[in-house]
Short mmCIF file of C-alpha atoms in Angstrom, two decimals:
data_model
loop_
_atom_site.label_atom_id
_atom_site.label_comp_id
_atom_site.label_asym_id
_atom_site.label_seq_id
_atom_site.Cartn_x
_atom_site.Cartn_y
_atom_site.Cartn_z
CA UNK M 1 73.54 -79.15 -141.20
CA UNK M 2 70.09 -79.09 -140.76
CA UNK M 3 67.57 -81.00 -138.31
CA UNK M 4 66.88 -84.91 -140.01
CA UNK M 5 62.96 -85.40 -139.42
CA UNK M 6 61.93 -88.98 -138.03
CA UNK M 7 58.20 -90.01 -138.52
CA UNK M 8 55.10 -87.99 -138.23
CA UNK M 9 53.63 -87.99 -135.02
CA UNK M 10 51.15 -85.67 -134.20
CA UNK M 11 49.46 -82.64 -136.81
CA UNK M 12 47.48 -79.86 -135.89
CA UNK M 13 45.69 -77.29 -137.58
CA UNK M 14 48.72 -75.39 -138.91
CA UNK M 15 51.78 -77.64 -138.22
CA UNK M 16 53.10 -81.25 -137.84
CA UNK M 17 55.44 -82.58 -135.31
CA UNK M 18 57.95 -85.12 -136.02
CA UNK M 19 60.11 -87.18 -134.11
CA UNK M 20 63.79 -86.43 -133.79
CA UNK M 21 64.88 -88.68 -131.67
CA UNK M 22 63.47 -89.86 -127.73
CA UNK M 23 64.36 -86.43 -126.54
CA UNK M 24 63.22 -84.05 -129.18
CA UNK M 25 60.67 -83.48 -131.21
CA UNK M 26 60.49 -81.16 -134.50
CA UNK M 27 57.54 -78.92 -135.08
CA UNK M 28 56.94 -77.85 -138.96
CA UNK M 29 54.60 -74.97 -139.94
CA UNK M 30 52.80 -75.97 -143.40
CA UNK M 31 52.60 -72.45 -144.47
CA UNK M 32 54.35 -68.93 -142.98
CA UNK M 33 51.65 -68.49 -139.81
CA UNK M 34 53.28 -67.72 -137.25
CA UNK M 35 57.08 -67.21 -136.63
CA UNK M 36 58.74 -70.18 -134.36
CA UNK M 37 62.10 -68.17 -133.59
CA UNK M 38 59.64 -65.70 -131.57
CA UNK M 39 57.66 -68.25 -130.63
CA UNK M 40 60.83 -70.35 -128.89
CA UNK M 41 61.89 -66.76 -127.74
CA UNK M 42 58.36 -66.53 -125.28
CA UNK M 43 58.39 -70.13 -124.65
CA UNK M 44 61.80 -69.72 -123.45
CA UNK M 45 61.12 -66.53 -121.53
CA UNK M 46 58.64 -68.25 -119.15
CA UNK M 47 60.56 -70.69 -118.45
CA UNK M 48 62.91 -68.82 -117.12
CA UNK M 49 60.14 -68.06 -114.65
CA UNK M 50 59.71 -71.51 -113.96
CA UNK M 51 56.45 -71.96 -116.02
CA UNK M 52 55.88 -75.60 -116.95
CA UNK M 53 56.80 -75.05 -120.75
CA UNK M 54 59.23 -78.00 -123.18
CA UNK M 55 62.80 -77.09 -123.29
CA UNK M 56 63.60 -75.34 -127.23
CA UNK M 57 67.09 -75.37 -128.65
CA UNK M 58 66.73 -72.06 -129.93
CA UNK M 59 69.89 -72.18 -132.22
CA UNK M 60 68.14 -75.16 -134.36
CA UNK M 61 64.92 -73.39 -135.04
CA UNK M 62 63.66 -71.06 -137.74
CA UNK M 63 60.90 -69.16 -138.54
CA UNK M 64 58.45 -72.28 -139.75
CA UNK M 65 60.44 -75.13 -137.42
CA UNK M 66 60.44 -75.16 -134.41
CA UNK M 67 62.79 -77.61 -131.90
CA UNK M 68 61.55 -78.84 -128.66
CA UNK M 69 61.71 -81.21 -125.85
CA UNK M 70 59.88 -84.43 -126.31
CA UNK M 71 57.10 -84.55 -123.54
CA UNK M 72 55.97 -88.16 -122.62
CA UNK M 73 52.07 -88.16 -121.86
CA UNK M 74 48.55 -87.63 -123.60
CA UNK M 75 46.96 -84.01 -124.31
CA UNK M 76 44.15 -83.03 -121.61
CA UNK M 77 41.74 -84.08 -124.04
CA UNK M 78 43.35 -87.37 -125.23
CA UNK M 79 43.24 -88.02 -121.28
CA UNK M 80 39.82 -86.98 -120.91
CA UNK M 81 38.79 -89.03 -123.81
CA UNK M 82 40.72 -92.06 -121.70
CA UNK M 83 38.61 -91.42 -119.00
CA UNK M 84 42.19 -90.20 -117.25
CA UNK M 85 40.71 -86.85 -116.36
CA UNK M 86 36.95 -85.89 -115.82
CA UNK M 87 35.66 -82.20 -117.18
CA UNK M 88 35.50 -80.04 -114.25
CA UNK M 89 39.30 -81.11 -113.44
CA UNK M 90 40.45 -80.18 -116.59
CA UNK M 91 38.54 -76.50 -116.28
CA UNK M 92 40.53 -75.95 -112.56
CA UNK M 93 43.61 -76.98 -114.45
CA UNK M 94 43.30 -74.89 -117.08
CA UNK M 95 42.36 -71.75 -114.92
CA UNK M 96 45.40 -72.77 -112.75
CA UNK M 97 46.89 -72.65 -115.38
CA UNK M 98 46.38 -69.16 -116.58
CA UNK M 99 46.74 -67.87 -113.37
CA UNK M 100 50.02 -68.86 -113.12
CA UNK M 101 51.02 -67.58 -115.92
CA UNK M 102 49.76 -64.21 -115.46
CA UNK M 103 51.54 -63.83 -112.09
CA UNK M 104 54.80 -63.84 -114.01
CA UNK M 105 56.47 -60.59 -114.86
CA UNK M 106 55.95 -58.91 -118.40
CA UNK M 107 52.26 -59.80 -119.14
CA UNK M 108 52.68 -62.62 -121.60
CA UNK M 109 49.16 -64.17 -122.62
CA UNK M 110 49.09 -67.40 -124.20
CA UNK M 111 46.08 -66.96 -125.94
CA UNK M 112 45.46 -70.28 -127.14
CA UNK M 113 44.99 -72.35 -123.65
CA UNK M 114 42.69 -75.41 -123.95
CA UNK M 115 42.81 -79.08 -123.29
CA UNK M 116 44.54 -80.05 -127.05
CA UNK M 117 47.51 -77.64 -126.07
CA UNK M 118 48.05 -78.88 -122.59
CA UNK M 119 50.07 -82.25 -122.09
CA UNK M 120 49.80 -83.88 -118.78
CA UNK M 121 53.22 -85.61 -118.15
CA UNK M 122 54.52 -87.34 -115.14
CA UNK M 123 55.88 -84.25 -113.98
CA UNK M 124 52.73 -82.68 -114.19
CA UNK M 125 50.49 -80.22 -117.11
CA UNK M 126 52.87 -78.52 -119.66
CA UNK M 127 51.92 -75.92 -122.32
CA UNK M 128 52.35 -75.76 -125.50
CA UNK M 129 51.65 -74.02 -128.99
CA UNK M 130 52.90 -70.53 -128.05
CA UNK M 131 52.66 -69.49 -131.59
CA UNK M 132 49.45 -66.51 -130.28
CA UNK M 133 51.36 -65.76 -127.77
CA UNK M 134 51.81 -61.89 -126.55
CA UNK M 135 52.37 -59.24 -124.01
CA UNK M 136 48.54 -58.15 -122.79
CA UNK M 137 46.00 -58.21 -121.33
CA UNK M 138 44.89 -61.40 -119.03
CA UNK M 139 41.29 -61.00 -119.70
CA UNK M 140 41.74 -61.34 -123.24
CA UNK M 141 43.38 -64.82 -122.06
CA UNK M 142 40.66 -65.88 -120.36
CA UNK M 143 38.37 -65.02 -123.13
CA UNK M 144 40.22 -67.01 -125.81
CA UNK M 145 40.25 -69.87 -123.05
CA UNK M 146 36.41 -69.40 -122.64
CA UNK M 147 35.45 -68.79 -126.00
CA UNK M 148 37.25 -71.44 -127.43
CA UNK M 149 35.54 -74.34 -124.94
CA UNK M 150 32.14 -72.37 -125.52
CA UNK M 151 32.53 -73.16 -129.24
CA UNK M 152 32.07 -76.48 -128.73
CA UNK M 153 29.85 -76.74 -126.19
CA UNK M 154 26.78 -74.78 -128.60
CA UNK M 155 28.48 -76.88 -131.45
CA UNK M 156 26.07 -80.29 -130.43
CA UNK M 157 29.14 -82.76 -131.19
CA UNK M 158 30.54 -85.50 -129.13
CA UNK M 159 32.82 -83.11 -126.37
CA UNK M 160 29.31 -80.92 -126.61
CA UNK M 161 28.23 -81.54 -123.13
CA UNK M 162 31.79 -82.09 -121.61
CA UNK M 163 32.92 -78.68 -122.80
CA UNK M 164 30.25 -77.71 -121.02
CA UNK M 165 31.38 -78.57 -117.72
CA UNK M 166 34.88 -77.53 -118.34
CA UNK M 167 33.94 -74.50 -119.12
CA UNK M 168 31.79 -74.05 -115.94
CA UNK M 169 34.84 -75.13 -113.92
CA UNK M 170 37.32 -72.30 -115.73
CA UNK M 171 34.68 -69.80 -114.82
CA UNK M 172 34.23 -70.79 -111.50
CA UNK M 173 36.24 -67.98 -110.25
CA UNK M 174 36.93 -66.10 -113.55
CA UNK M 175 37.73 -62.53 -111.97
CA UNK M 176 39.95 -61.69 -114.71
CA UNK M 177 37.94 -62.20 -117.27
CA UNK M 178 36.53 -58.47 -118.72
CA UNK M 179 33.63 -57.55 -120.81
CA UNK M 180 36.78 -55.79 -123.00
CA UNK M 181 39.03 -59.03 -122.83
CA UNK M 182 35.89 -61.44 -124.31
CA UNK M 183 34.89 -59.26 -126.81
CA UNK M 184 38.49 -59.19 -127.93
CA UNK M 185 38.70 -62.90 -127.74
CA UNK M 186 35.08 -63.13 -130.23
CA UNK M 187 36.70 -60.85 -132.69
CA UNK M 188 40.03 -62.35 -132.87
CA UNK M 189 38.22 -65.66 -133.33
CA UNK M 190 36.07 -64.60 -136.19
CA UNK M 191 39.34 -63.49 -137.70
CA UNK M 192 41.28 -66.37 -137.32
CA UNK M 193 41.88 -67.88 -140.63
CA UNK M 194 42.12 -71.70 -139.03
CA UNK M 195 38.15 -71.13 -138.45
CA UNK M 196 35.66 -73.01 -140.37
CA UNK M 197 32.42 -70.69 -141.81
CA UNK M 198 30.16 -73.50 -139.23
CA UNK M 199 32.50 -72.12 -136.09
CA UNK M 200 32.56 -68.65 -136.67
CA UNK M 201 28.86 -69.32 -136.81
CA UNK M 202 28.74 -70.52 -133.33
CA UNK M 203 30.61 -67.76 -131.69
CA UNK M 204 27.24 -65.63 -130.72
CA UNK M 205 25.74 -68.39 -129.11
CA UNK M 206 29.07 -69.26 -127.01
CA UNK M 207 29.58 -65.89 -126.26
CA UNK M 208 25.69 -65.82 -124.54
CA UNK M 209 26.70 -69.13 -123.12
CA UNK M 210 29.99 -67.51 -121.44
CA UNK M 211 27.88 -64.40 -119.89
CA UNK M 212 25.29 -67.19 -118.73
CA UNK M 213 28.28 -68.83 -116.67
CA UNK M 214 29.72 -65.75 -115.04
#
Protein backbone atom coordinates (compact mmCIF):
# COMPACT_ATOMS: atom_id res chain seq x y z
CA UNK A 1 0.00 0.00 0.00
CA UNK A 2 1.41 3.07 -0.83
CA UNK A 3 2.09 6.46 1.19
CA UNK A 4 -1.64 8.64 1.26
CA UNK A 5 -0.42 12.39 0.64
CA UNK A 6 -2.10 15.10 3.01
CA UNK A 7 -1.94 18.79 1.80
CA UNK A 8 0.79 20.65 0.10
CA UNK A 9 3.01 22.33 2.26
CA UNK A 10 6.06 23.55 1.08
CA UNK A 11 7.54 23.36 -3.00
CA UNK A 12 10.84 23.95 -4.13
CA UNK A 13 12.49 24.15 -7.27
CA UNK A 14 12.25 20.46 -8.19
CA UNK A 15 9.89 18.86 -5.59
CA UNK A 16 6.87 19.39 -3.23
CA UNK A 17 6.45 18.23 0.26
CA UNK A 18 3.28 17.09 1.63
CA UNK A 19 2.02 16.35 4.87
CA UNK A 20 1.58 12.80 6.05
CA UNK A 21 0.63 13.11 9.17
CA UNK A 22 2.32 15.37 12.48
CA UNK A 23 5.33 13.17 12.27
CA UNK A 24 6.10 12.77 8.64
CA UNK A 25 6.28 14.52 5.83
CA UNK A 26 6.34 13.23 2.02
CA UNK A 27 8.73 14.74 -0.45
CA UNK A 28 7.63 14.32 -4.35
CA UNK A 29 10.10 14.95 -7.23
CA UNK A 30 8.03 16.58 -10.28
CA UNK A 31 10.24 15.03 -12.78
CA UNK A 32 13.20 12.06 -12.50
CA UNK A 33 16.15 14.62 -10.97
CA UNK A 34 17.60 13.13 -8.63
CA UNK A 35 17.09 9.63 -7.05
CA UNK A 36 15.49 9.79 -3.29
CA UNK A 37 16.36 6.00 -2.40
CA UNK A 38 20.18 7.28 -2.64
CA UNK A 39 19.36 10.30 -1.41
CA UNK A 40 17.64 8.67 2.04
CA UNK A 41 20.70 6.24 1.78
CA UNK A 42 23.36 9.54 2.52
CA UNK A 43 20.91 11.23 4.64
CA UNK A 44 20.77 8.17 6.61
CA UNK A 45 24.50 7.55 6.58
CA UNK A 46 25.27 10.81 8.46
CA UNK A 47 23.14 10.31 10.78
CA UNK A 48 24.54 7.54 11.85
CA UNK A 49 27.38 9.93 12.63
CA UNK A 50 25.22 11.97 14.58
CA UNK A 51 24.82 14.80 11.96
CA UNK A 52 21.68 16.85 12.59
CA UNK A 53 19.74 15.34 9.50
CA UNK A 54 15.35 14.25 9.61
CA UNK A 55 14.83 10.67 10.33
CA UNK A 56 13.78 8.70 6.56
CA UNK A 57 11.84 5.46 6.58
CA UNK A 58 13.83 4.12 3.93
CA UNK A 59 11.46 1.11 3.16
CA UNK A 60 8.56 3.76 2.09
CA UNK A 61 10.62 5.72 -0.35
CA UNK A 62 11.36 5.45 -4.05
CA UNK A 63 13.30 6.92 -6.49
CA UNK A 64 11.03 10.35 -6.95
CA UNK A 65 9.44 10.18 -3.08
CA UNK A 66 11.05 10.55 -0.56
CA UNK A 67 9.75 9.89 3.40
CA UNK A 68 10.97 11.93 6.21
CA UNK A 69 10.60 13.20 9.65
CA UNK A 70 8.46 16.23 10.06
CA UNK A 71 10.78 19.07 11.47
CA UNK A 72 8.85 21.82 13.44
CA UNK A 73 10.54 25.35 12.74
CA UNK A 74 11.15 28.01 9.87
CA UNK A 75 14.09 27.67 7.14
CA UNK A 76 17.22 30.03 8.00
CA UNK A 77 15.88 32.34 5.63
CA UNK A 78 12.17 32.28 6.63
CA UNK A 79 13.84 33.14 10.17
CA UNK A 80 15.96 35.73 8.85
CA UNK A 81 13.14 37.24 7.00
CA UNK A 82 11.31 37.15 10.74
CA UNK A 83 13.95 39.05 11.99
CA UNK A 84 14.68 35.54 14.12
CA UNK A 85 18.24 35.43 12.88
CA UNK A 86 20.50 38.38 11.63
CA UNK A 87 23.05 37.67 8.44
CA UNK A 88 26.36 37.18 9.87
CA UNK A 89 24.73 34.41 12.30
CA UNK A 90 23.37 32.59 9.67
CA UNK A 91 27.00 32.64 7.66
CA UNK A 92 28.80 31.08 11.18
CA UNK A 93 25.97 28.60 11.11
CA UNK A 94 26.27 27.61 7.90
CA UNK A 95 30.17 27.27 7.99
CA UNK A 96 29.57 25.31 11.28
CA UNK A 97 27.75 23.63 9.55
CA UNK A 98 29.96 22.34 6.84
CA UNK A 99 32.58 21.82 9.06
CA UNK A 100 30.89 19.40 10.82
CA UNK A 101 30.03 17.61 8.27
CA UNK A 102 33.30 17.24 6.74
CA UNK A 103 34.84 15.89 9.97
CA UNK A 104 32.73 12.80 9.49
CA UNK A 105 34.23 9.75 7.92
CA UNK A 106 33.79 9.01 4.07
CA UNK A 107 33.90 12.59 2.59
CA UNK A 108 30.25 13.21 1.93
CA UNK A 109 29.64 16.90 0.57
CA UNK A 110 26.30 18.24 0.65
CA UNK A 111 26.68 20.49 -2.01
CA UNK A 112 23.66 22.40 -1.76
CA UNK A 113 24.10 24.18 1.89
CA UNK A 114 22.32 27.57 2.21
CA UNK A 115 19.81 29.22 4.42
CA UNK A 116 16.45 27.68 2.31
CA UNK A 117 17.88 24.08 3.07
CA UNK A 118 18.64 24.58 6.69
CA UNK A 119 15.64 24.40 9.28
CA UNK A 120 16.26 25.77 12.65
CA UNK A 121 14.15 23.61 15.09
CA UNK A 122 14.02 23.62 18.81
CA UNK A 123 16.60 21.14 18.87
CA UNK A 124 18.73 23.19 16.93
CA UNK A 125 19.77 23.69 12.66
CA UNK A 126 18.93 20.51 10.60
CA UNK A 127 19.80 19.85 6.93
CA UNK A 128 18.06 19.02 4.35
CA UNK A 129 17.74 18.43 0.45
CA UNK A 130 20.54 15.85 0.12
CA UNK A 131 19.51 15.17 -3.36
CA UNK A 132 23.57 16.79 -4.67
CA UNK A 133 24.90 15.07 -2.27
CA UNK A 134 28.40 13.06 -2.80
CA UNK A 135 31.65 11.65 -1.67
CA UNK A 136 34.40 14.68 -2.44
CA UNK A 137 35.98 17.12 -2.05
CA UNK A 138 35.12 19.83 0.88
CA UNK A 139 36.24 22.74 -1.08
CA UNK A 140 33.91 22.08 -3.72
CA UNK A 141 31.32 22.35 -0.65
CA UNK A 142 32.32 25.44 0.31
CA UNK A 143 32.22 26.75 -3.14
CA UNK A 144 28.63 25.69 -3.87
CA UNK A 145 27.90 27.30 -0.31
CA UNK A 146 29.74 30.53 -1.47
CA UNK A 147 28.70 30.69 -4.86
CA UNK A 148 25.29 30.14 -4.28
CA UNK A 149 24.94 33.27 -1.51
CA UNK A 150 27.27 35.31 -4.01
CA UNK A 151 24.51 34.87 -6.62
CA UNK A 152 22.37 36.86 -4.90
CA UNK A 153 24.27 39.23 -3.42
CA UNK A 154 25.48 40.76 -7.33
CA UNK A 155 21.75 39.87 -8.20
CA UNK A 156 20.45 43.68 -6.67
CA UNK A 157 17.13 42.00 -5.17
CA UNK A 158 15.67 42.26 -1.78
CA UNK A 159 18.27 39.49 0.24
CA UNK A 160 20.98 41.56 -2.12
CA UNK A 161 22.75 43.22 0.68
CA UNK A 162 21.99 40.51 3.39
CA UNK A 163 23.61 37.81 1.28
CA UNK A 164 26.20 39.94 1.44
CA UNK A 165 26.96 39.73 4.94
CA UNK A 166 26.28 36.09 5.16
CA UNK A 167 28.51 35.45 2.85
CA UNK A 168 31.28 37.52 4.57
CA UNK A 169 30.55 35.56 7.76
CA UNK A 170 30.95 31.87 5.85
CA UNK A 171 34.24 33.16 4.61
CA UNK A 172 35.42 34.40 7.66
CA UNK A 173 37.62 31.50 8.14
CA UNK A 174 37.06 29.65 4.80
CA UNK A 175 40.42 27.50 4.81
CA UNK A 176 38.86 24.83 2.92
CA UNK A 177 37.72 26.53 0.34
CA UNK A 178 40.28 25.91 -2.99
CA UNK A 179 40.80 27.79 -6.12
CA UNK A 180 39.95 23.95 -7.64
CA UNK A 181 36.80 23.47 -5.31
CA UNK A 182 35.16 27.16 -6.55
CA UNK A 183 35.81 26.75 -9.92
CA UNK A 184 34.09 23.40 -9.66
CA UNK A 185 31.25 24.93 -7.80
CA UNK A 186 30.90 27.94 -11.00
CA UNK A 187 30.80 25.17 -13.49
CA UNK A 188 28.46 22.90 -11.86
CA UNK A 189 26.24 25.95 -11.40
CA UNK A 190 26.20 27.02 -14.96
CA UNK A 191 25.17 23.46 -15.60
CA UNK A 192 22.52 23.10 -13.36
CA UNK A 193 19.36 22.87 -15.24
CA UNK A 194 17.19 24.58 -12.15
CA UNK A 195 19.25 27.89 -13.27
CA UNK A 196 17.56 30.71 -14.88
CA UNK A 197 19.63 32.35 -18.20
CA UNK A 198 19.60 35.92 -15.58
CA UNK A 199 21.61 33.61 -12.79
CA UNK A 200 23.95 31.90 -14.78
CA UNK A 201 24.57 35.46 -15.86
CA UNK A 202 25.57 36.53 -12.48
CA UNK A 203 27.98 33.81 -11.69
CA UNK A 204 31.26 35.94 -12.97
CA UNK A 205 30.49 38.71 -10.92
CA UNK A 206 29.87 36.42 -7.66
CA UNK A 207 32.72 34.52 -8.35
CA UNK A 208 34.97 38.12 -8.28
CA UNK A 209 32.86 38.91 -5.29
CA UNK A 210 33.95 35.47 -3.50
CA UNK A 211 37.88 36.10 -4.29
CA UNK A 212 37.20 39.79 -2.97
CA UNK A 213 36.07 38.15 0.47
CA UNK A 214 38.87 35.67 0.96
Amino acid sequence: MGIIAGRLIGSGRASDVYEIDEAWVLRRARDAYGDALAEAAVIERVRGHGYPVPRVRVEDCSSTELVMERLHGPTMLGAFAAGRIDAAEAGVVLARLLRRLHALPGRVVHLDLHPDNVMLTPAGPYVIDWANAEEGDPGLDWGMSAVILAQVAVGEETFAEPARAMLAALLADASSLTDDGLAEARRRRAANPTMSRREVELLGAAEDLIRSLI
